[in-house]
Structures are given as structure tokens and as C-alpha cells.
mmCIF file of C-alpha atoms in Angstrom:
data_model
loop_
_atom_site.group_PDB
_atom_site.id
_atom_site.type_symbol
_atom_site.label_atom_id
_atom_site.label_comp_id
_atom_site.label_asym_id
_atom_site.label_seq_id
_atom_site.Cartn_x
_atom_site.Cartn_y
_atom_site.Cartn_z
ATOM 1 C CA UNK A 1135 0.000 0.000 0.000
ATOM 2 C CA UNK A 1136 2.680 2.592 1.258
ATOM 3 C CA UNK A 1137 4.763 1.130 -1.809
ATOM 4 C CA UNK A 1138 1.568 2.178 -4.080
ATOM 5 C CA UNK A 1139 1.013 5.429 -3.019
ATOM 6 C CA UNK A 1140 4.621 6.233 -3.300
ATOM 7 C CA UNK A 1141 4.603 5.022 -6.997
ATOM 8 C CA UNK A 1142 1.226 7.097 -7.650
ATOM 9 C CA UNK A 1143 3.160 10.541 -5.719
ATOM 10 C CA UNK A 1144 6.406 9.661 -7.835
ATOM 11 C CA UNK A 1145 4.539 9.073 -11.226
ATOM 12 C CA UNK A 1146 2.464 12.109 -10.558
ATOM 13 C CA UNK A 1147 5.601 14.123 -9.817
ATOM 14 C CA UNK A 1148 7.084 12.965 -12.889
ATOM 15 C CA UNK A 1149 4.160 13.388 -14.875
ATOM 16 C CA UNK A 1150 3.885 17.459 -13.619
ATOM 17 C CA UNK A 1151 7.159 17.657 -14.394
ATOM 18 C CA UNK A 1152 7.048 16.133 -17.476
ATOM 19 C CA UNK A 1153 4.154 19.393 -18.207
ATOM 20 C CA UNK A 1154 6.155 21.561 -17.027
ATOM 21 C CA UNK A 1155 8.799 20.784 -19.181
ATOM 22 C CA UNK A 1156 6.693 20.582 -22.453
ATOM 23 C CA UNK A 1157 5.044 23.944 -20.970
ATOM 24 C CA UNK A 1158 8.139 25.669 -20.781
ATOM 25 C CA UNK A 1159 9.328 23.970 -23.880
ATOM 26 C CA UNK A 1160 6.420 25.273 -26.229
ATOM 27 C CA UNK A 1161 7.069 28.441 -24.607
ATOM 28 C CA UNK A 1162 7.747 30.826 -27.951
ATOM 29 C CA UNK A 1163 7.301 34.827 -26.806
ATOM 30 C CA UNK A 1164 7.082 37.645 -29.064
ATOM 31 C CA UNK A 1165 8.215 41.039 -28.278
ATOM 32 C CA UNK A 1166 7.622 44.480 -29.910
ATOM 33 C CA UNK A 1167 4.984 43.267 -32.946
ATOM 34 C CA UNK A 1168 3.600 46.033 -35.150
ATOM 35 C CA UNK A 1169 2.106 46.295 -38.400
ATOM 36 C CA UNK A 1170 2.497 48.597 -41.148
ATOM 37 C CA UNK A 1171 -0.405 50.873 -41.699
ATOM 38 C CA UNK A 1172 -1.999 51.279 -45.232
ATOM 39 C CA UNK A 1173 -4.665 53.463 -46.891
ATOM 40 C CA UNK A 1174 -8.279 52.923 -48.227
ATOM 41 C CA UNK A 1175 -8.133 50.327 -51.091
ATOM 42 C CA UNK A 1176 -4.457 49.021 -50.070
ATOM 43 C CA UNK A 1177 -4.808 45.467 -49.636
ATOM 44 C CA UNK A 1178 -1.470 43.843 -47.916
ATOM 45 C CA UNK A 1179 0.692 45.089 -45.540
ATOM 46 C CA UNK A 1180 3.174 43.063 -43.250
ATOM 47 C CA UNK A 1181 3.367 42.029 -39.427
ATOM 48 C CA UNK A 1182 7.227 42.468 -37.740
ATOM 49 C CA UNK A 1183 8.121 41.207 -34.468
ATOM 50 C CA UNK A 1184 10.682 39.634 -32.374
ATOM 51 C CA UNK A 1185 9.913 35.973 -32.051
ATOM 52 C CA UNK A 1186 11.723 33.589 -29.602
ATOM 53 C CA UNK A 1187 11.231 29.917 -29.119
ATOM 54 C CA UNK A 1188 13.034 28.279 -25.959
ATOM 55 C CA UNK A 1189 12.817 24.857 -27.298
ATOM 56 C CA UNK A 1190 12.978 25.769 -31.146
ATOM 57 C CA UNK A 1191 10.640 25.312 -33.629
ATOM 58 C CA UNK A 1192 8.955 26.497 -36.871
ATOM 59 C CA UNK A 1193 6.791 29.086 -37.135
ATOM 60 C CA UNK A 1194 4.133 27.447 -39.707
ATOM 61 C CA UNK A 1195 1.380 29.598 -40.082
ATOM 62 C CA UNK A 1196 -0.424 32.476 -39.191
ATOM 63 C CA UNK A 1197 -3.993 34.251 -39.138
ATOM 64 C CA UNK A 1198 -5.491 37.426 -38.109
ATOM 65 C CA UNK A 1199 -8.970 38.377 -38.785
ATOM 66 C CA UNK A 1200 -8.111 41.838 -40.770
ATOM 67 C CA UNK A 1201 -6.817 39.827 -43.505
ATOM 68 C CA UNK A 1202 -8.080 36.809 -46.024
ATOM 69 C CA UNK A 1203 -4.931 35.431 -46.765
ATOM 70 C CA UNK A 1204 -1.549 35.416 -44.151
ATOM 71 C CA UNK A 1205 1.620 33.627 -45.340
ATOM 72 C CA UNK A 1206 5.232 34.256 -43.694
ATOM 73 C CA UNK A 1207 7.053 35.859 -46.107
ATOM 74 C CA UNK A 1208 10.921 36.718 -47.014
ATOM 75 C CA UNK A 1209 12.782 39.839 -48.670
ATOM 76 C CA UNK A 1210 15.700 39.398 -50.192
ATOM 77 C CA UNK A 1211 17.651 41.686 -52.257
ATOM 78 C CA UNK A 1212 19.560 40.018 -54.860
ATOM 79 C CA UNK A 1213 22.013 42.542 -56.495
ATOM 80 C CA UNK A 1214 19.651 45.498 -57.302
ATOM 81 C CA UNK A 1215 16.501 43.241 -57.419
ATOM 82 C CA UNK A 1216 14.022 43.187 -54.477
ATOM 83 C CA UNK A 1217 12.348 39.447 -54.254
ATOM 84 C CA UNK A 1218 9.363 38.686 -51.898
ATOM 85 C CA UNK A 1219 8.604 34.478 -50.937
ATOM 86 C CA UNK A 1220 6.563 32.576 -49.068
ATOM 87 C CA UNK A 1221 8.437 30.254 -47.085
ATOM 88 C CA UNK A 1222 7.041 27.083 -47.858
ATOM 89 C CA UNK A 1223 8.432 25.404 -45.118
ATOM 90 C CA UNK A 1224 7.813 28.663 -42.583
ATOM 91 C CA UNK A 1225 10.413 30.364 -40.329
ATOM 92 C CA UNK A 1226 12.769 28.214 -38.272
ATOM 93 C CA UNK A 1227 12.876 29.275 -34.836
ATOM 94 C CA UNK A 1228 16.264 27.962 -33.260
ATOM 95 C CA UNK A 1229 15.923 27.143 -29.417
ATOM 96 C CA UNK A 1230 17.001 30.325 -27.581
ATOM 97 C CA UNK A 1231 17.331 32.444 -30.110
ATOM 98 C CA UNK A 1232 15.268 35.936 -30.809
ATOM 99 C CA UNK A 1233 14.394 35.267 -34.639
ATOM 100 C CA UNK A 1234 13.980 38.793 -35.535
ATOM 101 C CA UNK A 1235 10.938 39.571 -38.625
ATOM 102 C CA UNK A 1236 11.973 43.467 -39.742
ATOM 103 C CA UNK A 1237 11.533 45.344 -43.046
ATOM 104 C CA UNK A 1238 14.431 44.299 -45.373
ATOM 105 C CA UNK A 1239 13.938 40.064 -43.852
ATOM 106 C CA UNK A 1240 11.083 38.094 -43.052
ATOM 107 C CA UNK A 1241 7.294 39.531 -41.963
ATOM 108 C CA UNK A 1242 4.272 38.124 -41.524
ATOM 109 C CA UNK A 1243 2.390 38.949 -45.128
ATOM 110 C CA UNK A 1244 -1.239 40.274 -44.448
ATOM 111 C CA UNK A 1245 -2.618 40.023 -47.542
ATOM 112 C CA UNK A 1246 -6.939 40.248 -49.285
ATOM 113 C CA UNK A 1247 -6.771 42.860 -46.326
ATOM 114 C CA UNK A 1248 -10.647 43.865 -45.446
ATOM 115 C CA UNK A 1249 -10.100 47.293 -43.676
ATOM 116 C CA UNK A 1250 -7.846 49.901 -43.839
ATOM 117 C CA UNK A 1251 -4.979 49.581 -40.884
ATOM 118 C CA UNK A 1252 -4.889 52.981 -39.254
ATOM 119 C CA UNK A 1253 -2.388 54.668 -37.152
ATOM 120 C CA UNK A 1254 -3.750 53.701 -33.025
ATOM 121 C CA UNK A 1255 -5.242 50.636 -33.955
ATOM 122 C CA UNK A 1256 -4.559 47.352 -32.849
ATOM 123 C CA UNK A 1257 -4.377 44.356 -35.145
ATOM 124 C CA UNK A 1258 -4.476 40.569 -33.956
ATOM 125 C CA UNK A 1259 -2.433 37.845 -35.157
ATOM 126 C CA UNK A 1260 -2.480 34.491 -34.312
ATOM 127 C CA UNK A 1261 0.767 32.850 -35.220
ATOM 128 C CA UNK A 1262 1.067 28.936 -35.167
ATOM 129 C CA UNK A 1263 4.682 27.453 -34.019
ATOM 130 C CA UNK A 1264 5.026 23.456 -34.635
ATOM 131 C CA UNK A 1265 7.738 21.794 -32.148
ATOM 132 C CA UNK A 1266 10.142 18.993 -33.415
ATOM 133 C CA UNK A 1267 7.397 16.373 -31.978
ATOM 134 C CA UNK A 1268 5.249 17.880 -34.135
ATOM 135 C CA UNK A 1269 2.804 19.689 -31.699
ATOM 136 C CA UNK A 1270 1.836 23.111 -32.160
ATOM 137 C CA UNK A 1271 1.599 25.862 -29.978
ATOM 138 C CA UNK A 1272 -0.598 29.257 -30.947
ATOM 139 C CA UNK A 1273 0.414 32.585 -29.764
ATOM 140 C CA UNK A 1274 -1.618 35.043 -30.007
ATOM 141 C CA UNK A 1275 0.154 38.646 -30.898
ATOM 142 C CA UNK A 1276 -1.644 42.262 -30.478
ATOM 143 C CA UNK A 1277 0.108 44.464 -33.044
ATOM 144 C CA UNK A 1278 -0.212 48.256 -32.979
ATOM 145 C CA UNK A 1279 -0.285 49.438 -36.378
ATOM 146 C CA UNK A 1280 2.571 52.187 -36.681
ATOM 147 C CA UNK A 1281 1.698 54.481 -39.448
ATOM 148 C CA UNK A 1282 2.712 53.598 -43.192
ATOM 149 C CA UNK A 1283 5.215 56.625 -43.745
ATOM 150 C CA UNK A 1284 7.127 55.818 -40.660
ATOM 151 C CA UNK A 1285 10.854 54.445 -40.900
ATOM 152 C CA UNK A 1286 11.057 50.793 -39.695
ATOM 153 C CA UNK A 1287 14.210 51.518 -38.467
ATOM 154 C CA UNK A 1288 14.760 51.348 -34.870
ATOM 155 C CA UNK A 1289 16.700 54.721 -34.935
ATOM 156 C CA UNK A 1290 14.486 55.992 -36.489
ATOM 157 C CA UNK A 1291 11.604 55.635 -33.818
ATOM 158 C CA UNK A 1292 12.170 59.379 -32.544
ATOM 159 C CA UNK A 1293 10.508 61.012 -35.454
ATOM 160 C CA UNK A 1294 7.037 58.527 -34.847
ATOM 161 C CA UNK A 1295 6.499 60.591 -30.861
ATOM 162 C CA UNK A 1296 3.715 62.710 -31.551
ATOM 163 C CA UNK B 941 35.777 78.609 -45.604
ATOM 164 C CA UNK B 942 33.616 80.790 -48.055
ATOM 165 C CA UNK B 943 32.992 77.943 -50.169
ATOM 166 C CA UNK B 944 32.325 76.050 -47.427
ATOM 167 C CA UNK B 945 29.291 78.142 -46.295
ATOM 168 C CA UNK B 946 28.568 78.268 -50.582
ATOM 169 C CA UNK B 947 27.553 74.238 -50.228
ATOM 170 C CA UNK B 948 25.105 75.140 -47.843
ATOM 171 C CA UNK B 949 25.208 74.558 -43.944
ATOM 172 C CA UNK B 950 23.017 71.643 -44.279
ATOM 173 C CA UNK B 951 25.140 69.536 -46.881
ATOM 174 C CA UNK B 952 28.417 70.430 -45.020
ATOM 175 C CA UNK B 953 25.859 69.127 -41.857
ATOM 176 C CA UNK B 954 25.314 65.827 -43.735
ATOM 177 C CA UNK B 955 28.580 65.417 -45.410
ATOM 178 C CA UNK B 956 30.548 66.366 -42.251
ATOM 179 C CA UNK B 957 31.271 62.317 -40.546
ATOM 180 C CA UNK B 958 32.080 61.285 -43.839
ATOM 181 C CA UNK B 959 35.097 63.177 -45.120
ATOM 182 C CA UNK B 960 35.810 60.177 -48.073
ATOM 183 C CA UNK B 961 32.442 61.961 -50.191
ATOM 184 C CA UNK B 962 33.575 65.412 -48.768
ATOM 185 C CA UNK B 963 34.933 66.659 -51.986
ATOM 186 C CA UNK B 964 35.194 63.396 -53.906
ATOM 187 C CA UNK B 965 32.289 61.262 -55.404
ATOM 188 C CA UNK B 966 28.946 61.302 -54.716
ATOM 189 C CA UNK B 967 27.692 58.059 -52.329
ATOM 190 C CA UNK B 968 25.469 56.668 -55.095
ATOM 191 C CA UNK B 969 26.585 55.313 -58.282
ATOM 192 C CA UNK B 970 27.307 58.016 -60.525
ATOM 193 C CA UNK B 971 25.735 56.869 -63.898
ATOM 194 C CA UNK B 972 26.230 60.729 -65.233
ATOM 195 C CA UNK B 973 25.732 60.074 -69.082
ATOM 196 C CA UNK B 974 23.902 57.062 -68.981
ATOM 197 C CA UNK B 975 22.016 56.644 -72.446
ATOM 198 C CA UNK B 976 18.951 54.876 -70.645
ATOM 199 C CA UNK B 977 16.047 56.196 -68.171
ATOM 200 C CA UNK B 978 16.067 59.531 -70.658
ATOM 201 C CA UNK B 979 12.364 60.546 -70.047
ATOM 202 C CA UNK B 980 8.856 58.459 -69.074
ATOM 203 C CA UNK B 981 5.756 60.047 -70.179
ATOM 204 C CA UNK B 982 3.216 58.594 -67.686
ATOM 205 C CA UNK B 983 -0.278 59.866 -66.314
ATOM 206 C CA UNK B 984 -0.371 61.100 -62.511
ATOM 207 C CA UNK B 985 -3.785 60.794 -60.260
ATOM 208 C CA UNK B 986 -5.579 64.035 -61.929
ATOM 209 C CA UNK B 987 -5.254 61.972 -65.383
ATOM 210 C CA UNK B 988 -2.517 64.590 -66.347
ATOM 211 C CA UNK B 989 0.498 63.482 -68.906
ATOM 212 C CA UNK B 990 3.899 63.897 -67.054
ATOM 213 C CA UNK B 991 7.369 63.932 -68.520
ATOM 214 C CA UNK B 992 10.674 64.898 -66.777
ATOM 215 C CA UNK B 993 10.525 67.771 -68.047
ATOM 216 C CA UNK B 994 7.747 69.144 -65.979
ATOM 217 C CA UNK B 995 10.566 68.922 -63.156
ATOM 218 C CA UNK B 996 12.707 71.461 -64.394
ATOM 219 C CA UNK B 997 15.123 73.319 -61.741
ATOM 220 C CA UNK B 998 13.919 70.622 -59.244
ATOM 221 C CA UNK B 999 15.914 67.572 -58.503
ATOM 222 C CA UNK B 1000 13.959 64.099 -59.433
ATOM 223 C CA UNK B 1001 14.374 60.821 -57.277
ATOM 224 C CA UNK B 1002 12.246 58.227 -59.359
ATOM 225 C CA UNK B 1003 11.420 55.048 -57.147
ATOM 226 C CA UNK B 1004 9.547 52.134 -59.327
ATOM 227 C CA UNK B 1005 7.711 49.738 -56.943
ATOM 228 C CA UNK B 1006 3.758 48.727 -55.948
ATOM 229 C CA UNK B 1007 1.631 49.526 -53.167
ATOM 230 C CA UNK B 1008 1.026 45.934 -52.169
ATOM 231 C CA UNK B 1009 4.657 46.117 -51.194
ATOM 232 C CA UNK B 1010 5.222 45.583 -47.262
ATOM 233 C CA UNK B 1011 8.554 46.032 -47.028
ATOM 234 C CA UNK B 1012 11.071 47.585 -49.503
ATOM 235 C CA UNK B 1013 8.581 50.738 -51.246
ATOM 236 C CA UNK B 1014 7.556 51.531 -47.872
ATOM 237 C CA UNK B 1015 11.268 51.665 -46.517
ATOM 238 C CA UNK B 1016 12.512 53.617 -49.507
ATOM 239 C CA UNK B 1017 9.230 56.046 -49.712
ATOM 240 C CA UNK B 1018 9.758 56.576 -45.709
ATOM 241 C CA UNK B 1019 13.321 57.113 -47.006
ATOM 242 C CA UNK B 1020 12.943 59.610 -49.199
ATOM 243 C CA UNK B 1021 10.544 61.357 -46.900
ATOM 244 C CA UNK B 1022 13.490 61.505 -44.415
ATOM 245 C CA UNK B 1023 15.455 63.086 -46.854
ATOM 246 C CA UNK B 1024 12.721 65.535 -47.237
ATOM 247 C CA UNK B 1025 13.692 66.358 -43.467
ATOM 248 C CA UNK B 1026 16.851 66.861 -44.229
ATOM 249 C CA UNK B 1027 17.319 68.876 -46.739
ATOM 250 C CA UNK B 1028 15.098 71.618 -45.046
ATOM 251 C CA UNK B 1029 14.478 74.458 -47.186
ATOM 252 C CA UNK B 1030 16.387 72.441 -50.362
ATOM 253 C CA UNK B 1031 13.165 70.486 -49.757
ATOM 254 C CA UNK B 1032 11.068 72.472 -52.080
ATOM 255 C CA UNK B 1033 13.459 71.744 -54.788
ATOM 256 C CA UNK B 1034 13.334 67.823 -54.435
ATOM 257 C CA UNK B 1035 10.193 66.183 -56.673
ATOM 258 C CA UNK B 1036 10.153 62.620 -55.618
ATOM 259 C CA UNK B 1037 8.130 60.633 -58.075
ATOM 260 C CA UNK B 1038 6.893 57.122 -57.210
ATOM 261 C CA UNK B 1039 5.576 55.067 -60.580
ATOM 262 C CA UNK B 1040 3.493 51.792 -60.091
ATOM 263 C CA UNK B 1041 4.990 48.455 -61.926
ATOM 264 C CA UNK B 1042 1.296 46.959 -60.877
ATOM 265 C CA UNK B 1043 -1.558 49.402 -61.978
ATOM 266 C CA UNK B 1044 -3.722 46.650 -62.191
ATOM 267 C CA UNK B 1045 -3.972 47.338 -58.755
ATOM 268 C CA UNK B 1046 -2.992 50.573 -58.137
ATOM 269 C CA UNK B 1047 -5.282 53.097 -59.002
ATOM 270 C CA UNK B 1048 -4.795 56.692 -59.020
ATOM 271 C CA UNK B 1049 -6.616 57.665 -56.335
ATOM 272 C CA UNK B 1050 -5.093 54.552 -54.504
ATOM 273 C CA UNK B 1051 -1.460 55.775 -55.527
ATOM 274 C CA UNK B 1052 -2.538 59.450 -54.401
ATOM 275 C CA UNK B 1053 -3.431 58.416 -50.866
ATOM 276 C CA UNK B 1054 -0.098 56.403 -50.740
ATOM 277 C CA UNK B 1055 1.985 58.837 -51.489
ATOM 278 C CA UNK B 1056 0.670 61.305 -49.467
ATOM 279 C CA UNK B 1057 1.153 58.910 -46.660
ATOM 280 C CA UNK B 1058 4.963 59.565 -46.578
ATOM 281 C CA UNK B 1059 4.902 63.051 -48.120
ATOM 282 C CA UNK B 1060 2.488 65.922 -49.564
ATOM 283 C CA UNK B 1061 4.791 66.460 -51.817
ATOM 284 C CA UNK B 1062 5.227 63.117 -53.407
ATOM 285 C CA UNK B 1063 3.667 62.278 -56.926
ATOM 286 C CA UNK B 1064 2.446 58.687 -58.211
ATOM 287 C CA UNK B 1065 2.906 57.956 -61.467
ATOM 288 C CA UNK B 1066 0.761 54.916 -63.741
ATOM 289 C CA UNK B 1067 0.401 54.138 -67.439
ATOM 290 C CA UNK B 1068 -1.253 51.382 -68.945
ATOM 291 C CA UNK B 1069 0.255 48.023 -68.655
ATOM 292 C CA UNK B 1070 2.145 48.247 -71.997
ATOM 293 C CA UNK B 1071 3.489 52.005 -71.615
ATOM 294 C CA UNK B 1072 4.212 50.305 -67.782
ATOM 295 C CA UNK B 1073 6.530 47.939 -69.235
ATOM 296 C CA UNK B 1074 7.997 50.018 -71.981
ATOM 297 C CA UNK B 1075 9.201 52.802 -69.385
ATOM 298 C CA UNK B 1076 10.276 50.263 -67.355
ATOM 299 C CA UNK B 1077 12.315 48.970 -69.934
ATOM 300 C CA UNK B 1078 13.554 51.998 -70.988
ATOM 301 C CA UNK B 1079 14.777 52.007 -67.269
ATOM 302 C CA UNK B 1080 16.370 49.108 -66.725
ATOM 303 C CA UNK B 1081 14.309 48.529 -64.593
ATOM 304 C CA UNK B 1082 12.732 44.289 -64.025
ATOM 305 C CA UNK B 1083 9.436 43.511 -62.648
ATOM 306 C CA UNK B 1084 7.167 40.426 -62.535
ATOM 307 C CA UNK B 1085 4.649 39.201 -61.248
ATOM 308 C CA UNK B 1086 4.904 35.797 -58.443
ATOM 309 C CA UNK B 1087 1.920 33.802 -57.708
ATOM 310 C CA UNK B 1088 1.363 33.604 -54.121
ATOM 311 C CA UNK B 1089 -2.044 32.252 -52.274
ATOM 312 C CA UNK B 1090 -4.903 33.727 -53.830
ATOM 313 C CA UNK B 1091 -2.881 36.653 -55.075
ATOM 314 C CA UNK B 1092 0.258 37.887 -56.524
ATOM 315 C CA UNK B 1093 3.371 39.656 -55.380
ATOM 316 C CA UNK B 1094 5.863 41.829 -57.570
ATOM 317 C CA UNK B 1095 9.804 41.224 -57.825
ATOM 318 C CA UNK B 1096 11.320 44.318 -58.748
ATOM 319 C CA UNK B 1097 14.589 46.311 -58.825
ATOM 320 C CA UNK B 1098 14.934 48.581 -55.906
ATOM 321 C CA UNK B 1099 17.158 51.211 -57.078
ATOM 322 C CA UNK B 1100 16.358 55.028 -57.134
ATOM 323 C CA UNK B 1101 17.315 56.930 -59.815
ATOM 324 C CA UNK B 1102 18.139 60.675 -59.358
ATOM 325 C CA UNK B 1103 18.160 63.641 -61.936
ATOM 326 C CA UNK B 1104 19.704 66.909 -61.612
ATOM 327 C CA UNK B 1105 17.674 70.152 -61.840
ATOM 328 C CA UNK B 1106 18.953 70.260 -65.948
ATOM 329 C CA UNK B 1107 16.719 67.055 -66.381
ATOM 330 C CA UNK B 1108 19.960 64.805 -66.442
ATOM 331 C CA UNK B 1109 20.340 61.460 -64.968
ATOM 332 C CA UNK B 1110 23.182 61.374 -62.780
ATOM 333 C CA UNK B 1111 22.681 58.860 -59.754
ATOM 334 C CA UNK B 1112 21.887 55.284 -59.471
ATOM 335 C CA UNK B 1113 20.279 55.295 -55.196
ATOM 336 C CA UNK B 1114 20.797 51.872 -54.262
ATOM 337 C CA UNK B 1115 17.448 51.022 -51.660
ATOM 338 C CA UNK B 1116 20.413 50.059 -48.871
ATOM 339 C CA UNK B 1117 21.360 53.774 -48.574
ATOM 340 C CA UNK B 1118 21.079 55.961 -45.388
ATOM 341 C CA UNK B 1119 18.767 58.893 -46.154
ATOM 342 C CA UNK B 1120 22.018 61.323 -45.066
ATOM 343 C CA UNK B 1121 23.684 59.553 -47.545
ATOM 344 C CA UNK B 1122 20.737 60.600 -50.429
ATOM 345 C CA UNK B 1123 20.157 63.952 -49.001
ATOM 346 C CA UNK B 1124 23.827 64.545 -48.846
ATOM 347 C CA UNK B 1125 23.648 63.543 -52.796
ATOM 348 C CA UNK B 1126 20.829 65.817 -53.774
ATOM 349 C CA UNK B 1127 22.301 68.658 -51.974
ATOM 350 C CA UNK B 1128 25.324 68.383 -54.088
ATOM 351 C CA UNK B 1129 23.154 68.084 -57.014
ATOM 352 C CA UNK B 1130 21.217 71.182 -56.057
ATOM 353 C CA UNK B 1131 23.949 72.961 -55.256
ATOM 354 C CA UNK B 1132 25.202 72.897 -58.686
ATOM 355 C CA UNK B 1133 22.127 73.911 -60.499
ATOM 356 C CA UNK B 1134 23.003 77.706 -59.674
ATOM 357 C CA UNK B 1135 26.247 77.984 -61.617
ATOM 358 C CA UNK B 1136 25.165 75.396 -64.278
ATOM 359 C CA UNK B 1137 22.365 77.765 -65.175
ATOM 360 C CA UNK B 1138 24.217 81.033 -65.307
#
């Protein structure tokens, strides 16, 4: 009996631990998202963020409501020529390390956009991050739309203070 | 000295940090002479014909891009509207020109809003899709279009190309470029017009 219950105590231990581990593990946090604002009748824009996964993983997908159609998306300037791609495969997020999705790399396409994004506004984003086991984790990401003539440039932040 | 203060406080402002393009070359690629990217005769968001030589006496940066764009005609628009800043009073003698390589989409009064977004100032420019790819031709410039989900994006080259107040091309902006770097260009540019003219 004492045997038993010291089983049932260990395996539950073991067992909490085991969620705490896979908790912590499918732990991906993203800092300082924000979308680009657009005007009437322009229908894509793009989400940026800092995304970090402390177990690594993919980020696969992505929705928000304010948009028909999301896909993660890379800029690349070969020579002169700007290219824009869906990664088919999505972004890898190594374990640890702050993937960072800026103008001039990778952003979260917004694309068949059905309003306009407006300077105050808040859009959300869900983003979906598979783990090497294969499970996947949703985050869900409040971006502040910062307006459409602004510099994406963190030096450049100054000149958005109103 | 003098000739110092003849440059202009602001471009000895932006040049001063960088003494290599104090009194040498210009931080673009100087394409002075070029025999391409002569003239574009497009239609801006009133319906009006344009031509380069509507600019006359003003500096022209021409960007070629599409509004669906999230990244790179944002970044050089906001770019160019930083130069704006820059060049302070020179301002008024900067026309940046923005012309669509997608007017399926962009509309003119889409196009107008956009480029008001970065700057009053700033004009977009469409044609018909087979004057679009003509002028584009004409400026070197490659765009297509890349099937993705529902829609389409646009590659396209990214360079800037800059015209001194006589109508000539002289610079080749490449979209990497700090905005002191372009404003440091254009005040150069502007700063020969005077003696050119007399």
C-alpha cells in the first residue's frame, strides 16, 4: 500500500514535471509586434516582431482576422533586385534564439486585407509554431499598427512621438 | 571657408562624418551620361500626362515599386521622406516621383493616398500596362509578377534613380542607402544647379 502510493506521488511528480517541461518547452514569446499601416483600397501590408522559441521550432502559419490570406514571407535583395517568398516550409525558430521579422527580412504577409490599418489601432495575429514532436503551440500577438510613412528603423523611432 | 558656407550649412551638416564623399564622389553610383532612363511620359492621379521635363530646376528621385509592397517601397518612400527632413528648405526643390509596376492594382486615387502617406509632396505615377513595361524597360528597370495564395506579389529592382535640376540622370540610389547619404547627394546636385544655369 505505502509502496503504491509512493509510486502514484512519484509518477504524478514525474508526470507534472514532465508538463512543465513541455510547458516551458512550447514556450515561444514575441516582443515588440507592429504592423504597417496602409490606406483605403491598399490590400497587404506586413506584421514584424521579435519571435523567440526556448525549445525551437517552426513558425508554420499564421492568421489574423483583418486579412483573407496570411503567409510568412521573405525579402531578399539580390544585387539590385528586391524578391518577396513565401516560405514554404515557414520560419525556423532555433531554441534560444530571438528570430527577428523586420523590413528588409522576413514579416508576416497580411494580404486580401478587409479594412484599412490605421495609425492607433490594434491588429491581432495568431501565429502557429510546430515543435520537433510535431505539436503546435498558438500565440496570439496584439500588433499596434505604426503608421505607413514611418521608418522601420529602430533609430528611427524618434521622429514617430507625436 | 567661403565655399564652405557656398555648399550650404546643411550639406556640409550631412557630409561632415564622412570626409571620403567630402569633396570626392557622390555616395550613389554616378551613372552621369547614362544613355537609358532619358524621359517616361506617364499619367499622374488628376489623369494629367507627365514627362521629366515638368521637373525642371527641381531635382527628381524616381522610385519604381507597388503599393502591395510591405517592405522595400515603404522603406525607400519613408526614405525619401526623411530626406525631405533633411534637406530643409532644399526640400522644395526635391520632386520625388513614385511610378506603379502593378496598376492593375494601383489606381490613381489609390497611388494618391499612398503617397501622401509619406509626403504631400510626393507624386504617383501609372500608365497602362504596356506604356508600364515600356518605361520600365527603358529604365532598366525588371518587374514580374509571383503567384502567391490567392494573389500575386511583384519582384522588382529597388534602385532610385536621381536627376539633376537640368533634367539629367546622374545617380543610381541603391534602396540600402542611409537617407544622409541621399540627401547629402541631392544637396550636391542642387547645389550645382546655380552655376550650371548662369
Amino acid at each position: 500500500m505505502k509502496t503504491r502510493s509512493l509510486t502514484v506521488t512519484l509518477t504524478l511528480t514525474v508526470a507534472a514535471a514532465a508538463l512543465l517541461a513541455s510547458a516551458a518547452q512550447a514556450q515561444t514569446t514575441v516582443a515588440e509586434p507592429w504592423v504597417r499601416g496602409t490606406v483605403a483600397q491598399q490590400k497587404a501590408s506586413g506584421m514584424f516582431a521579435k519571435i523567440t522559441s526556448a525549445a525551437g521550432g517552426t513558425l508554420v502559419a499564421a492568421s489574423s482576422p483583418v486579412a483573407g490570406v496570411v503567409e510568412i514571407h521573405e525579402m531578399a535583395m539580390e544585387g539590385t533586385l528586391m524578391k518577396m517568398r513565401a516560405l514554404p516550409k515557414g520560419l525556423a525558430l532555433p531554441a534560444g534564439q530571438t528570430v527577428e521579422l523586420k523590413p528588409g527580412g522576413y514579416h508576416v504577409m497580411l494580404m486580401d486585407l478587409k479594412q484599412e490599418l490605421k495609425d492607433g489601432q490594434t491588429v491581432p495575429v495568431t501565429l502557429v509554431i510546430e515543435a520537433k514532436d510535431g505539436k503546435r503551440e498558438t500565440v496570439e500577438v496584439m500588433a499596434p499598427v505604426r503608421p505607413l510613412g514611418a521608418a522601420g528603423m529602430q533609430q528611427h523611432q524618434h521622429g514617430m512621438m507625436k | 571657408m567661403q565655399r564652405r558656407r557656398l555648399i550650404g550649412g546643411l550639406a556640409a551638416l550631412v557630409l561632415a562624418g564622412c570626409e571620403r564623399a567630402q569633396d570626392t564622389a557622390f555616395h550613389a553610383l554616378d551613372i552621369t551620361g547614362a544613355d537609358y532612363a532619358q524621359d517616361f511620359r506617364l499619367q499622374d492621379p488628376d489623369g494629367r500626362t507627365r514627362t521629366l521635363a515638368d521637373f525642371r530646376g527641381r531635382a527628381v528621385l524616381v522610385f519604381f515599386g507597388f503599393t502591395q509592397c510591405p517592405d522595400v517601397c515603404p522603406t525607400a518612400l519613408a526614405r525619401a521622406a526623411e530626406v525631405m527632413q533633411l534637406l530643409g528648405d532644399d526640400a522644395r526643390r526635391l520632386q520625388v516621383i513614385f511610378v506603379t509596376v502593378d496598376p492593375e492594382r494601383d489606381t490613381p486615387e489609390l497611388l494618391r493616398a499612398y503617397t501622401a502617406a509619406f509626403h504631400p509632396s510626393f507624386l504617383g505615377l501609372h500608365a497602362d500596362l504596356e506604356t508600364t513595361a515600356a518605361t520600365a524597360k527603358a529604365f532598366k528597370v525588371f518587374y514580374r509578377k509571383v503567384p502567391t495564395g490567392s494573389s500575386y506579389t511583384m519582384d522588382h529592382t529597388a534602385l532610385s534613380y536621381t536627376y539633376d535640376p537640368q533634367g539629367r540622370l546622374r545617380l543610381a540610389v541603391r534602396h540600402e542607402s542611409p537617407a544622409a547619404e541621399v540627401a547629402a547627394d541631392i544637396a550636391r546636385l542642387l547645389a550645382e544647379a546655380p552655376a550650371a544655369r548662369s
